[in-house]
Each structure stands twice: as structure tokens, then as C-alpha cells.
Coordinates of C-alpha atoms in Angstrom, one line a residue:
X22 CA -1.5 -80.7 22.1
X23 CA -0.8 -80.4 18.6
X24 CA 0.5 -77.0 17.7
X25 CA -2.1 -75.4 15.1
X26 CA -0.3 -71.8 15.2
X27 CA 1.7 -72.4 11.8
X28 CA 1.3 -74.9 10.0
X29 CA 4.1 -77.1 8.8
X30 CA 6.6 -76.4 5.8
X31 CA 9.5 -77.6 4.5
X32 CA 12.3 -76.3 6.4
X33 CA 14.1 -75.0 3.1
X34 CA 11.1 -72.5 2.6
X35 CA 11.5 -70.0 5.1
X36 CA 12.5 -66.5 5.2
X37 CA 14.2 -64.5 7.6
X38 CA 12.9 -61.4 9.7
X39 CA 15.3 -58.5 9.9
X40 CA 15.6 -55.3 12.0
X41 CA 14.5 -52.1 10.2
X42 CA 16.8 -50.2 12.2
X43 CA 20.4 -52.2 11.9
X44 CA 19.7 -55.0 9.4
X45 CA 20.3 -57.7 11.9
X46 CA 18.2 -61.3 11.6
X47 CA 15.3 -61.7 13.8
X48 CA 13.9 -64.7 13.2
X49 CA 12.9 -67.7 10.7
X50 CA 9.5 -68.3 8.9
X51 CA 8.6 -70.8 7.2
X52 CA 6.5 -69.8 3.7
X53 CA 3.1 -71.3 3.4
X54 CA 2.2 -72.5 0.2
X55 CA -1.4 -73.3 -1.1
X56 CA -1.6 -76.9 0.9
X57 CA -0.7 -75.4 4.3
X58 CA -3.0 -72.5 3.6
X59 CA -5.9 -74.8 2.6
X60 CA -5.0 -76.5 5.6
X61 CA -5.3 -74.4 7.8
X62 CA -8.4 -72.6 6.2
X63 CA -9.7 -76.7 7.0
X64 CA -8.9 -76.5 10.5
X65 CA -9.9 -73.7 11.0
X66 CA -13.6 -74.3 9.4
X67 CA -13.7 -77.5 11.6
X68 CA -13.4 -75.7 14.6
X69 CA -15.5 -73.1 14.1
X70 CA -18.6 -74.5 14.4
X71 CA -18.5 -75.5 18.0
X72 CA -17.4 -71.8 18.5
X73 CA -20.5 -70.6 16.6
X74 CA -22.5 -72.9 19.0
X75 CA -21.4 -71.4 22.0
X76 CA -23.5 -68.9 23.3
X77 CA -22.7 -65.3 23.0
X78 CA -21.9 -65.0 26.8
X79 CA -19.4 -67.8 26.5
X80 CA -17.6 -67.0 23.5
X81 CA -17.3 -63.6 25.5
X82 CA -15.8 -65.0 28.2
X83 CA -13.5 -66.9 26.0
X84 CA -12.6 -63.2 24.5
X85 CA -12.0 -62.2 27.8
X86 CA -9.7 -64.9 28.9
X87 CA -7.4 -64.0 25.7
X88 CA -7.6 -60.8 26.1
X89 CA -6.3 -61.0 29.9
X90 CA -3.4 -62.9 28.5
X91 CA -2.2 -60.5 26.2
X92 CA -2.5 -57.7 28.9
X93 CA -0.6 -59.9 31.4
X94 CA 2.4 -60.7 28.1
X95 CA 2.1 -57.1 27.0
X96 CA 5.9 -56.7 27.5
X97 CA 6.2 -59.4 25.2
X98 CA 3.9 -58.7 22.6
X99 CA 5.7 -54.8 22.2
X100 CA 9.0 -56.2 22.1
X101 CA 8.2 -58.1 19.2
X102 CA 6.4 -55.3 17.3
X103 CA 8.7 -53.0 18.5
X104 CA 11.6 -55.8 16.9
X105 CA 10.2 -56.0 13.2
X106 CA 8.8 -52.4 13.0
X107 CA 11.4 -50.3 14.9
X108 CA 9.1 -48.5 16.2
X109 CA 9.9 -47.1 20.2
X110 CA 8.8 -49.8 22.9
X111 CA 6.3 -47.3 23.9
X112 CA 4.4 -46.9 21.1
X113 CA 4.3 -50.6 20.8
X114 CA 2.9 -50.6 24.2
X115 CA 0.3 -48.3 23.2
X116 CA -0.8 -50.3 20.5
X117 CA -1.3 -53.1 22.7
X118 CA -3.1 -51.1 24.8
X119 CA -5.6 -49.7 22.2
X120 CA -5.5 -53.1 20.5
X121 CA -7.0 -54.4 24.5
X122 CA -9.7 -52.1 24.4
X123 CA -10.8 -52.8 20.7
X124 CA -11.0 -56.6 21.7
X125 CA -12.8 -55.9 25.6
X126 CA -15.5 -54.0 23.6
X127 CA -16.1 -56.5 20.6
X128 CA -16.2 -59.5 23.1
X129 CA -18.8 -57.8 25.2
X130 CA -21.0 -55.8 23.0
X131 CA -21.0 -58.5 19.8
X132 CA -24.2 -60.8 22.3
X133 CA -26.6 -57.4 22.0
X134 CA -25.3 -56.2 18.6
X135 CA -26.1 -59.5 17.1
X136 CA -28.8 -61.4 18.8
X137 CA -31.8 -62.1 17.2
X138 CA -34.3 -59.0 17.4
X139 CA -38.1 -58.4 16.1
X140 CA -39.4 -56.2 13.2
X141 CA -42.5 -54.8 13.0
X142 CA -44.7 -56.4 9.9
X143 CA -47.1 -54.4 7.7
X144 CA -51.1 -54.0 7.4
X145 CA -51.0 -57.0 4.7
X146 CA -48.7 -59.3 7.1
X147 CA -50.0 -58.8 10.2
X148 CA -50.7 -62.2 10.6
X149 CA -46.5 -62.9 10.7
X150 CA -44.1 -62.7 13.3
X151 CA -41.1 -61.5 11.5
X152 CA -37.4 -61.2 13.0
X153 CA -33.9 -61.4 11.5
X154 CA -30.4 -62.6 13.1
X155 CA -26.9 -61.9 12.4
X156 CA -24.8 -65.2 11.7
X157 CA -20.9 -66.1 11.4
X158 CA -20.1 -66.3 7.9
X159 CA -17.3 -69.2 8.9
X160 CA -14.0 -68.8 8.2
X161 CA -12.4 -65.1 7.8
X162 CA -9.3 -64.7 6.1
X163 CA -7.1 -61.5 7.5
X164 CA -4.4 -60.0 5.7
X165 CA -2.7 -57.7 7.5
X166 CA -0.2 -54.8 7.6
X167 CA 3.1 -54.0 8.9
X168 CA 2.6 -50.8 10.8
X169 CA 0.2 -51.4 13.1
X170 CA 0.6 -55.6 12.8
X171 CA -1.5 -55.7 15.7
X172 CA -3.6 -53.1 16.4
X173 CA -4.8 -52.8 12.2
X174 CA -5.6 -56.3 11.8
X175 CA -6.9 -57.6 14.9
X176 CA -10.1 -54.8 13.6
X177 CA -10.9 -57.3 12.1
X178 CA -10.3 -60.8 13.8
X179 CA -11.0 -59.6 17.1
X180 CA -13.8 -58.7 15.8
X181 CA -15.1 -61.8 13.9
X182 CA -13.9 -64.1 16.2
X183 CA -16.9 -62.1 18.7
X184 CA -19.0 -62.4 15.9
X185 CA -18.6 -66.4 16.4
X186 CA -15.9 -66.9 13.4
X187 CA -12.9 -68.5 12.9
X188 CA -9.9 -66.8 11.1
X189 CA -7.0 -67.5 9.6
X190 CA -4.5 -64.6 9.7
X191 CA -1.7 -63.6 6.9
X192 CA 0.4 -61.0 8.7
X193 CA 2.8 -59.3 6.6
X194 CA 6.2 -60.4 5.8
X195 CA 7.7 -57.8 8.0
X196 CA 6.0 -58.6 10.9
X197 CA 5.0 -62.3 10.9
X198 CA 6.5 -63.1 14.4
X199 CA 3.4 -61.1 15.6
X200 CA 0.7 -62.7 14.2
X201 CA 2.6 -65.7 15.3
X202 CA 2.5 -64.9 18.9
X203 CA -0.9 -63.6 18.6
X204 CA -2.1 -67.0 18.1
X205 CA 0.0 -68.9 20.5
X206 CA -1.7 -66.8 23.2
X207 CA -4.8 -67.5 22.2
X208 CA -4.5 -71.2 21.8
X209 CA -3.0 -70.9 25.5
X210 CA -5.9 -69.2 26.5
X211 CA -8.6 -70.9 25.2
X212 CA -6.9 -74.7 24.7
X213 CA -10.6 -76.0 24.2
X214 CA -11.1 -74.2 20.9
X215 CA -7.5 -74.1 19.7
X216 CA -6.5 -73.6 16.1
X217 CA -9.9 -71.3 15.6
X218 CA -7.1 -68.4 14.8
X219 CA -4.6 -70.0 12.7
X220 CA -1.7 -67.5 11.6
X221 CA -0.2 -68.6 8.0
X222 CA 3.3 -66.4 7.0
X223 CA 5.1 -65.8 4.2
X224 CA 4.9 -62.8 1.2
X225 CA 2.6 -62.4 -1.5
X226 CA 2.0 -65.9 -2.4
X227 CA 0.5 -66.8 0.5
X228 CA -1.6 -63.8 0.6
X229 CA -3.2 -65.2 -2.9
X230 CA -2.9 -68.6 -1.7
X231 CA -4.9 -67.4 1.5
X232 CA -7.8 -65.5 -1.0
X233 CA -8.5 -68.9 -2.9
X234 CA -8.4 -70.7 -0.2
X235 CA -12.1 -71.0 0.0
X236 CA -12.4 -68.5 3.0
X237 CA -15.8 -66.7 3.5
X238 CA -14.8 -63.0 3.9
X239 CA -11.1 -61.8 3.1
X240 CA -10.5 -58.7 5.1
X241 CA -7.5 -57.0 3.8
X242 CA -5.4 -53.7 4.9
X243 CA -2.7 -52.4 2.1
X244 CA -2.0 -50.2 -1.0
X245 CA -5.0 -49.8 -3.8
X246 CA -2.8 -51.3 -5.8
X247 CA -2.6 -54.6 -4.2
X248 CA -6.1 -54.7 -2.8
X249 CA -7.1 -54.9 -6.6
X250 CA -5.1 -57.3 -6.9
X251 CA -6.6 -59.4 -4.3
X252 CA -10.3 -58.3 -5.2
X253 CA -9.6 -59.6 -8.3
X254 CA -8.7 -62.9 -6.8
X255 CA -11.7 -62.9 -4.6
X256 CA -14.3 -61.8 -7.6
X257 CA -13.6 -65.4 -9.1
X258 CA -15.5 -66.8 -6.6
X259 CA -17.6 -64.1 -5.5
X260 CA -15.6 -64.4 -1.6
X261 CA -16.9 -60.7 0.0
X262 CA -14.0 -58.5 0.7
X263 CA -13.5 -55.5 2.8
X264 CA -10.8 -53.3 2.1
X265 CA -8.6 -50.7 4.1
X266 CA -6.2 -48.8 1.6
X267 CA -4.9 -46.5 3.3
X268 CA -5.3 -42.3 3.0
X269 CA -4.2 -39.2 2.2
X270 CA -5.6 -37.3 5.2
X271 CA -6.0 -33.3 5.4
X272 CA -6.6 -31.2 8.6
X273 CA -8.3 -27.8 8.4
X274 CA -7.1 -25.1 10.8
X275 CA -10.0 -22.2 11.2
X276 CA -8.8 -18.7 11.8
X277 CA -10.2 -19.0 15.9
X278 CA -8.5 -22.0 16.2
X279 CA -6.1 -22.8 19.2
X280 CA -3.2 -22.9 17.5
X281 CA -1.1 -24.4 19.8
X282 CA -3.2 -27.3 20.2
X283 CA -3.3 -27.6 16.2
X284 CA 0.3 -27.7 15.8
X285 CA 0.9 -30.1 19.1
X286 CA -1.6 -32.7 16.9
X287 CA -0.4 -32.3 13.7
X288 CA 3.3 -32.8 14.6
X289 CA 2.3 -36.1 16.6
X290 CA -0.2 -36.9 13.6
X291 CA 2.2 -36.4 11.1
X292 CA 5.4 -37.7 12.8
X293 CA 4.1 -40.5 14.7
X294 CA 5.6 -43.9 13.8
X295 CA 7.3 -42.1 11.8
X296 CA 4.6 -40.7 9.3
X297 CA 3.9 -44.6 8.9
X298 CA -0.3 -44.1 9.2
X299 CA -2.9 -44.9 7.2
X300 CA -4.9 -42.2 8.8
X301 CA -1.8 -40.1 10.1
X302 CA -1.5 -36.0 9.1
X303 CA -0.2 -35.6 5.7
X304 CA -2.0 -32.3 4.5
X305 CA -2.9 -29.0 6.3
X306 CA -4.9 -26.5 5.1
X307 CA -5.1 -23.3 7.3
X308 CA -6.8 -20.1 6.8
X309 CA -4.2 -17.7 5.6
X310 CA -4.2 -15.1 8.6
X311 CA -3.1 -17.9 10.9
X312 CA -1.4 -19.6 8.2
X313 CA 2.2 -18.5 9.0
X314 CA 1.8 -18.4 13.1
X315 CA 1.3 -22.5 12.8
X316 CA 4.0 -22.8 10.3
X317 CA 6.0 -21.2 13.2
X318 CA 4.6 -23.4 16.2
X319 CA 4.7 -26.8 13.7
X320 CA 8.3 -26.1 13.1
X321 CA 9.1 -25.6 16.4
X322 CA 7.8 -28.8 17.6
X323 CA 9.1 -30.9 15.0
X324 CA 12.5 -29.7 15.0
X325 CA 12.6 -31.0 18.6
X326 CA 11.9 -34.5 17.7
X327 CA 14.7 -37.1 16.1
X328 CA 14.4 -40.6 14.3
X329 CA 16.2 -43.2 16.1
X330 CA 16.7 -46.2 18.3
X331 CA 17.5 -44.9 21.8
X332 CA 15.1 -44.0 24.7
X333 CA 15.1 -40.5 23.4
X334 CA 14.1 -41.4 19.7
X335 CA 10.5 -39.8 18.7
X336 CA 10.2 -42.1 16.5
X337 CA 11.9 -45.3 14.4
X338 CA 13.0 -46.0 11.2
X339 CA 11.1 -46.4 8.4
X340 CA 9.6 -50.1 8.4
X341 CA 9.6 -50.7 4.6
X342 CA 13.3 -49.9 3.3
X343 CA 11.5 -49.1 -0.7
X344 CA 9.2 -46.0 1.5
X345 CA 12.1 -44.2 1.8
X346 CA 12.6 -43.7 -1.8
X347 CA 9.0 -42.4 -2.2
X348 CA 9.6 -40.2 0.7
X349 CA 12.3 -38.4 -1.1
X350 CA 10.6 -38.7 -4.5
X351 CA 7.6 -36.7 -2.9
X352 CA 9.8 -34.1 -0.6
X353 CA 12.7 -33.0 -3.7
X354 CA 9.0 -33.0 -6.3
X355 CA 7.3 -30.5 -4.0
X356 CA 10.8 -28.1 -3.5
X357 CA 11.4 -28.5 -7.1
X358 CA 7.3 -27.3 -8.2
X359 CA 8.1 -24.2 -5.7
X360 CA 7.2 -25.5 -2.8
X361 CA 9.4 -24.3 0.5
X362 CA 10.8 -26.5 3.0
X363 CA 10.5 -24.7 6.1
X364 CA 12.5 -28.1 8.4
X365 CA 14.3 -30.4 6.6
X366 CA 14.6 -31.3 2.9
X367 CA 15.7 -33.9 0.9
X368 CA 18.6 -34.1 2.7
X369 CA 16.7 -35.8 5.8
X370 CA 16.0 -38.7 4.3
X371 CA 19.0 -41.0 5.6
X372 CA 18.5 -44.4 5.7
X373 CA 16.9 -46.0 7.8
X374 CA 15.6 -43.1 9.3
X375 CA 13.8 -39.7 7.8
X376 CA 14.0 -36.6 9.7
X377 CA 11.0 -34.2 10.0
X378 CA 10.1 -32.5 7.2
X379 CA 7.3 -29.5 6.8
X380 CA 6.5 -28.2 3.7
X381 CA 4.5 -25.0 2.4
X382 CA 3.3 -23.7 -0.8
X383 CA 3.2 -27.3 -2.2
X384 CA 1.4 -27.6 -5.6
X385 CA -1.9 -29.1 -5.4
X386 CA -0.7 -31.7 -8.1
X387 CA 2.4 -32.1 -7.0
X388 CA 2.9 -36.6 -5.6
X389 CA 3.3 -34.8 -2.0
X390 CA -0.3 -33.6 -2.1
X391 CA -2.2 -36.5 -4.0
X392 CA 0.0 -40.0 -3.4
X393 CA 0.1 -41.4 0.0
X394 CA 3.6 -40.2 1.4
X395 CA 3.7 -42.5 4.5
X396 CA 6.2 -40.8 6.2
X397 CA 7.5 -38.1 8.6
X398 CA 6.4 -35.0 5.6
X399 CA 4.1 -32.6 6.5
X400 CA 2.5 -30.0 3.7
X401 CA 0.8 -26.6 5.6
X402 CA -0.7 -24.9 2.7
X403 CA -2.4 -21.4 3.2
X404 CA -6.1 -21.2 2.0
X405 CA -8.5 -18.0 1.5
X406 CA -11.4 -19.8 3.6
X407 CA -12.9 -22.5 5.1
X408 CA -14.6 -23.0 1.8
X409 CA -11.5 -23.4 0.1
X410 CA -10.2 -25.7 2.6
X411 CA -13.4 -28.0 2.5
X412 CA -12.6 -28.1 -1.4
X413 CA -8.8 -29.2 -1.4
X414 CA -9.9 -31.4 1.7
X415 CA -12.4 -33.3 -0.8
X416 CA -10.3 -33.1 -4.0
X417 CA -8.1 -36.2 -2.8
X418 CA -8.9 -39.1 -4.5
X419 CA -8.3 -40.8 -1.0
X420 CA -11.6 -40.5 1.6
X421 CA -10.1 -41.8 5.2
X422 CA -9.5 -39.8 7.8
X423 CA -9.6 -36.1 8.6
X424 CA -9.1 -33.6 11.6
X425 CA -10.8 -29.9 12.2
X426 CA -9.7 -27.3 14.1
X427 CA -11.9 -24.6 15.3
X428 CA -12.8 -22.6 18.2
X429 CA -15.8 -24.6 19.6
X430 CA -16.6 -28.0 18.6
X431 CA -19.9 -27.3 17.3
X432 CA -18.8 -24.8 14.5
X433 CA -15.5 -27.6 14.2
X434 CA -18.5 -30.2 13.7
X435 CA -20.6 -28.5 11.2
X436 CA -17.4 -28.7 9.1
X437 CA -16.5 -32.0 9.5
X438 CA -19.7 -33.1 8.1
X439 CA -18.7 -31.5 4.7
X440 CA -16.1 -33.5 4.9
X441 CA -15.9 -37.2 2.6
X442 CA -14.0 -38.3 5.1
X443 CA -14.9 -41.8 6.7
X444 CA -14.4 -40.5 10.2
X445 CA -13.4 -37.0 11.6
X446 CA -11.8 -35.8 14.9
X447 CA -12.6 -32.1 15.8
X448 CA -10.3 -30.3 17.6
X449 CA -7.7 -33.5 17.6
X450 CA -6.4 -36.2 15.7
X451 CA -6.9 -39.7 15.7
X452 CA -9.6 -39.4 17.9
X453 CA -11.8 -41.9 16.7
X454 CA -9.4 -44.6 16.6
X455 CA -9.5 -45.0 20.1
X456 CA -13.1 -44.9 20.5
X457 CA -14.1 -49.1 19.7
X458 CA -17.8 -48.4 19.2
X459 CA -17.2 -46.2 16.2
X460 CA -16.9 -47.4 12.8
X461 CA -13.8 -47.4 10.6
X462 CA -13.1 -47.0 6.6
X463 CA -13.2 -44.7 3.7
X464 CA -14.3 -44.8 0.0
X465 CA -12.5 -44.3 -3.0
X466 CA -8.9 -45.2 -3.1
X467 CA -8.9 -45.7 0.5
X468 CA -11.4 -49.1 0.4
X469 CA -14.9 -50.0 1.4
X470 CA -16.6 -51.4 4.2
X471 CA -16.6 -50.6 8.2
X472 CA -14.1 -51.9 11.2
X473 CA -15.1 -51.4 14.6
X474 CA -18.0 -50.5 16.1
X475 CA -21.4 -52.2 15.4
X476 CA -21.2 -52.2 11.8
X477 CA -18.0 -53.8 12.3
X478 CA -18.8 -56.9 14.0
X479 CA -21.9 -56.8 11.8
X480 CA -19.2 -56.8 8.5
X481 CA -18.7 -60.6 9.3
X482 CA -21.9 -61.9 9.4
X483 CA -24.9 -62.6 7.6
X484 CA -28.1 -61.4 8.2
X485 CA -30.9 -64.4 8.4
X486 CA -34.8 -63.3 7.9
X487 CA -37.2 -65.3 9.5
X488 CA -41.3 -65.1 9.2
X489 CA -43.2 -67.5 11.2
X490 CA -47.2 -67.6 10.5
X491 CA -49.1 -66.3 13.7
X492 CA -52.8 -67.7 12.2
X493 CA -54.8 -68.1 9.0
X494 CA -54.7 -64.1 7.8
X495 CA -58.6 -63.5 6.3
X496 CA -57.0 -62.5 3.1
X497 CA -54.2 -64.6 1.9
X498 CA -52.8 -63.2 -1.0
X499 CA -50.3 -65.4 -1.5
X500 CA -52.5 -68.3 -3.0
X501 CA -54.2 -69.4 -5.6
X502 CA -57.1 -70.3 -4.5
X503 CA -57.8 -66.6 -3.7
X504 CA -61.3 -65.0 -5.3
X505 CA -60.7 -62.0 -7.7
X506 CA -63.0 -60.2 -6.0
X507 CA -60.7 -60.6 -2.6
X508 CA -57.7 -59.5 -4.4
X509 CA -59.6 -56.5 -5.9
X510 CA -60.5 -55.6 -2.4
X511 CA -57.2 -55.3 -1.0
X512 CA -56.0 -53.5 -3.5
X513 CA -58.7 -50.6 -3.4
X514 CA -57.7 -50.8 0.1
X515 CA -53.9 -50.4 -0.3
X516 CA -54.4 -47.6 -2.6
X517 CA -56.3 -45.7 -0.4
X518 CA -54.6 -46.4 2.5
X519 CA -51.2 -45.1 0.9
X520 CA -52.9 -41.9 -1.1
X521 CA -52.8 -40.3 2.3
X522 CA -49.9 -38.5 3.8

């Protein structure tokens, strides 16, 4: 069988994988240039539409099958994401995990999501049967990121793949050997449709090579910065995009709050693969009478914790070597506005690794409060009220994620929906990324459109209208051969019929 995982390159353009944590190579890659992108983007398209042809059921099954391979490989696939991120083996088996139950749910809900469903018609087209159906665009292009390389990205091929598409997948630079693997254990899995996920590697260039490529949707998880970039690519040819960019994510703590269970999340929310989260902890804003007693229980939990590569590491090293410098830039900007360090400093970033640091009285203009940090930092501010929370909450330019705390889940509830936030865990953190049926994204600087859920396999299709004449309606209106008189009549009719309440 032909291998359609990567396609060929010369073997002088590759580049080579390293650890985050020691520097050591971990593989070679080759770079994919325009033709192999194209390539595969051809492929990919010319397998896709026996997939689309399959019924829903089968494609399901299909799903299935890949998804039982992963699960039975799942050593495999967390060793390699655990290799080019750093992260602990355990998280990477988590991820795997979470990344299983993303696919389980897309392969058996997208058959009812999508199939073709009835609409009611109105008073004037009563003589139509009207319905509408959700199509596969075609080809999806992915470009994915490096902290989550699978869990992140397969929101979206997962995902279109159940929606009946095919997809060709750009992981990043850091973490190619994981999209590689990816699609090695698909083709293994489903041999009859192989090459319908193609994985390209390489940097940047084959990223733009990948958005011109002629794909039908580019789905695409990074910084603002470069998804303009790439939306700017795609806007020549008017290719749709979707766009995950990433937040700046605040949790309110309420005076009744449990505080223990606030400063348990937050330290896991902030410190987690090592602050490395698109919708990880990065500001808290508590009420000022319970302000300092989570300070205290914060800081007690995170100076527990340590960076590093052992069994006993919390967490890795950073995954990016350039995040460390914004990590410091941010921490020594905050101390040096006024802000205090209560764990840690400047002083804990030491590369690779950056120990915990919580901050308080940070500036709400200082780069800690308004630029992405990505990394273990933490800012507890003190506010008057839950007003004044709600405010500094929705004054971020980013609008991902966010996390309430509050006595009952009701009154946690009625403040999340003052929240701009895309999605909102009361009383925890995170929680809605484990849950597949609900939808995923922000607004602003942190992107637009939906992963997950319905609207998520829904993101990669098209919707079809379709009217099919029942009989000869006793007014048609939409000829010419119409009298005057008849199309006066229905519109005395209309009118009264909607003066009424």
C-alpha cells in the first residue's frame, strides 16, 4: 500500500525535532513545499468523495475503528506528545483520553446532527415540501498547535472527518511526529479509505502553502497575530476560516465561595502544562474580604508543585524556548508597576523550566493583565464587588474562557452569563472542555466560530435548501400569467393576516 501519511520531499529539506527539556534530536521531517501540499490537498479531495458517499452509520463505524486504535496505541501516542512538548506522560495520557471521547461523540452524533430534516412552510407556500441538509464542504485544511497537538486540533478533524470530509493536517513544527502518527493509525485502521487524513509538516511555509492550496475550510489554532496572517491568505480566495486565538482568561471568586476548591482550580488552571493553555487561569479577580485568605491557600498549593522531567515534576518545560522571554517580560513589568509577587519572581524563570509565580496588585494595564502570558503566572487581584469583577472580567480584549466561583451554582450561573466569555465553568475550571457536545470559541482576539458540539460538526458543512412542489397552489404568485386582481387578493390577505398579534 502506498504510504499517503507524508508526502515525499527531498531528503535535504527536513528539519529536526528536539526535546524541550534537554535539547536532544528527536526526529527528522521532511518540509513540504507548495507541490507536496497541493498534492496531498489532491489526494485527499479524491478520496473524499467515496467517504461522503458512505452512509452516516458507516463512516461512524469507520470513526470507531480509529478511534479503538488509538485507545489500544495510547502508550504510544503520549510518548510522542509527551517527547516534543515535555509535558508529564500523564498529562499526555489525559489528552489522549479527552481527545477519545471528543472523537466517540462526533462519530456517533454527526448521522442525527446532520441528516436531512423538514421545515415547516408558510400560508403562501403551503403547497411545498421544504427541508435542508448539512453537506461536507470537501477538503479541510487543519493547522494546528503545539500544546495540545492532539487534543486542539483533532476539534476540528475529528470532527469534519464525521461530518463526511477529508483533511489534510499541518501540525506545528514542534510537534509534527504527532500529527504524523495520527494519520498512520488511521490509514491502519481504515486501509479502504486511506490518505482521507493526510498530515503535511514543516514551519510557516507550509502553513501558507496549505491555505492556498485550494482547501475548502482552513481551521486554524494560534496567536492573533498569525491567524491574520492566514485570514489574509485565505480572503484571496474567499476559503472560510475558523479561528482559535487563544485567551486571556479571568476567574471570579464571590465572597461565599469555597475557597479551598477555588484555589485547588486555579493552581491546576493556571499551572497546568505549565501555564501552556489557551483557556488556562491567567487572571483572578476575588472579592476583597476573601481576597487575601485565597492568596494564602493559592500560595500554598503552588509552592508545592515543581517544573521538571521526573515522575514527581507537576509539570514540564516550556514548549516554545522564545515563551520564556515573555514570561519574564510580563512577571519583572507587573513587580516593577507595583505589583507584589507573593511565590516566585523573576528569578523563576530558568530555562527550560518556569517555576510558579502568583502575583497581586498587578496594574490593569500592565502586559501581565492584557497580553496572553502562556505560562505558570498567576495575577489574584482584590475587587470591591462582583460588579467590579464582571467589568475587569469583560475589559480584556480576549473573549475565551472563564471560571466562577460562588456558593451555589445558580447564583455562580447568573454571573457567568454576564460574562463575554465563549464558555464558562461554575464552580470549576475547564469544565466544558471535557464535555464533547458543547461548543468551543471566543470573539475578539481570541477568534470566531465554534468546535465541538453540534455547531461544531455543523462548522464543516454546508447547509443545502431543498423545496419540492406538493400540487398546483390556487394562487401562484410566482408567475406571470397571474391576474392583478389575484395578486391584489393575496396581498389584502397578508396584510391582514399579519396586522394581528
Amino acid at each position: 500500500m502506498t504510504d499517503t501519511t507524508t508526502p515525499a520531499a527531498s531528503p535535504a529539506a527536513t528539519f529536526t525535532t528536539r526535546s524541550p527539556a534537554t535539547g536532544e534530536p528527536i526526529a527528522e521531517h521532511p518540509v513540504n513545499g507548495p507541490d507536496e501540499v497541493s498534492g496531498a490537498v489532491a489526494r485527499a479531495r479524491s478520496v473524499q468523495t467515496g467517504w461522503a458517499a458512505l452512509p452516516a452509520s458507516r463512516r461512524r463505524d469507520h470513526l470507531l475503528h480509529w478511534k479503538k486504535a488509538i485507545a489500544t496505541d495510547l502508550d504510544a501516542v503520549a510518548r510522542t506528545i509527551s517527547e516534543e512538548t515535555g509535558k508529564p506522560a500523564g498529562d499526555a495520557a489525559l489528552e489522549v483520553v479527552l481527545t477519545l471521547e471528543h472523537l466517540a461523540w462526533a462519530a456517533r452524533k454527526a448521522g442525527p446532527v446532520l441528516r436531512r430534516r423538514k421545515v415547516r412552510t408558510g400560508l403562501f407556500t403551503v403547497h411545498q415540501r421544504a427541508s435542508l441538509v448539512h453537506r461536507p464542504l470537501g477538503v479541510i485544511g487543519v493547522i494546528g498547535p503545539w500544546n495540545y497537538p492532539l487534543y486542539t486540533p483533532m476539534g476540528s478533524i475529528g470532527y469534519a472527518l464525521a461530518a463526511g470530509n477529508a483533511v489534510v493536517f499541518k501540525p506545528s513544527e514542534l510537534t509534527p511526529g504527532t500529527g504524523v502518527l495520527l494519520a498512520e493509525l488511521f490509514d491502519a485502521a481504515v486501509p479502504q479509505h486511506a490518505g482521507l487524513l493526510t498530515t503535511v509538516t514543516g514551519a510557516a511555509p507550509t502553513g501558507d502553502a496549505l491555505a492556498r492550496s485550494g482547501v475548502d475550510k482552513l481551521a486554524f489554532t494560534g496567536s492573533p497575530g498569525t491567524a491574520r496572517k492566514v485570514m489574509a491568505v485565505c480572503a484571496e480566495t474567499l476559503t472560510p476560516f475558523l479561528a482559535e486565538c487563544g485567551g486571556k482568561d479571568a476567574v471570579i471568586v464571590t465572597a461565599d465561595a469555597d475557597l479551598d476548591a477555588a484555589a485547588d482550580a486555579i493552581v491546576w488552571g493556571a499551572l497546568s502544562n505549565a501555564g501552556q493553555t489557551c483557556a488556562g487561569v491567567e487572571r483572578v479577580y476575588a472579592v476583597r474580604e476573601i481576597h487575601e485568605a485565597l492568596c494564602q491557600r493559592v500560595v500554598e498549593r503552588a509552592e508545592a508543585l515543581r517544573p521538571g522531567e521526573g515522575a514527581d515534576a507537576a509539570y514540564g518545560p516550556m514548549t516554545l524556548p522564545g515563551q520564556l522571554a515573555i514570561v519574564e517580560r510580563h512577571v519583572t513589568g507587573a513587580v516593577s508597576a507595583g505589583a507584589r509577587a507573593l511565590l516566585g519572581g523573576p528569578e523563576s524563570v530558568r530555562a527550560p523550566y518556569v517555576a510558579p509565580v502568583v502575583l497581586t496588585g498587578v496594574p490593569e494595564d500592565a502586559a501581565a493583565m492584557t497580553e496572553e502570558t502562556f505560562g505558570p503566572v498567576v495575577a489574584i487581584n482584590a475587587v470591591a464587588d462582583v460588579d467590579e469583577a464582571v467589568e475587569r472580567a469583560n475589559a480584556s480584549r480576549y473573549a475565551l474562557g472563564a471560571a466562577v466561583f460562588s456558593r451555589t451554582g445558580r447564583a455562580g450561573a447568573a454571573i457567568a452569563a454576564r460574562l463575554r466569555a465563549g464558555a464558562v465553568s461554575v464552580n470549576s475550571v475547564l469544565g466544558f472542555a471535557a464535555v464533547p457536545a458543547l461548543p468551543f470559541g471566543g470573539s475578539q482576539d481570541s477568534g470566531f466560530g465554534r468546535l465541538h458540539g453540534e455547531e461544531g460538526l455543523r462548522s464543516f458543512t454546508s447547509v443545502q435548501s431543498t423545496t419540492v412542489q406538493r400540487f398546483t397552489p390556487p394562487i401562484a404568485l410566482t408567475s406571470f400569467d397571474v391576474p392583478a386582481a389575484t395578486r391584489e387578493r393575496a396581498v389584502r390577505l397578508a396584510r391582514t393576516l399579519h396586522r394581528r398579534r
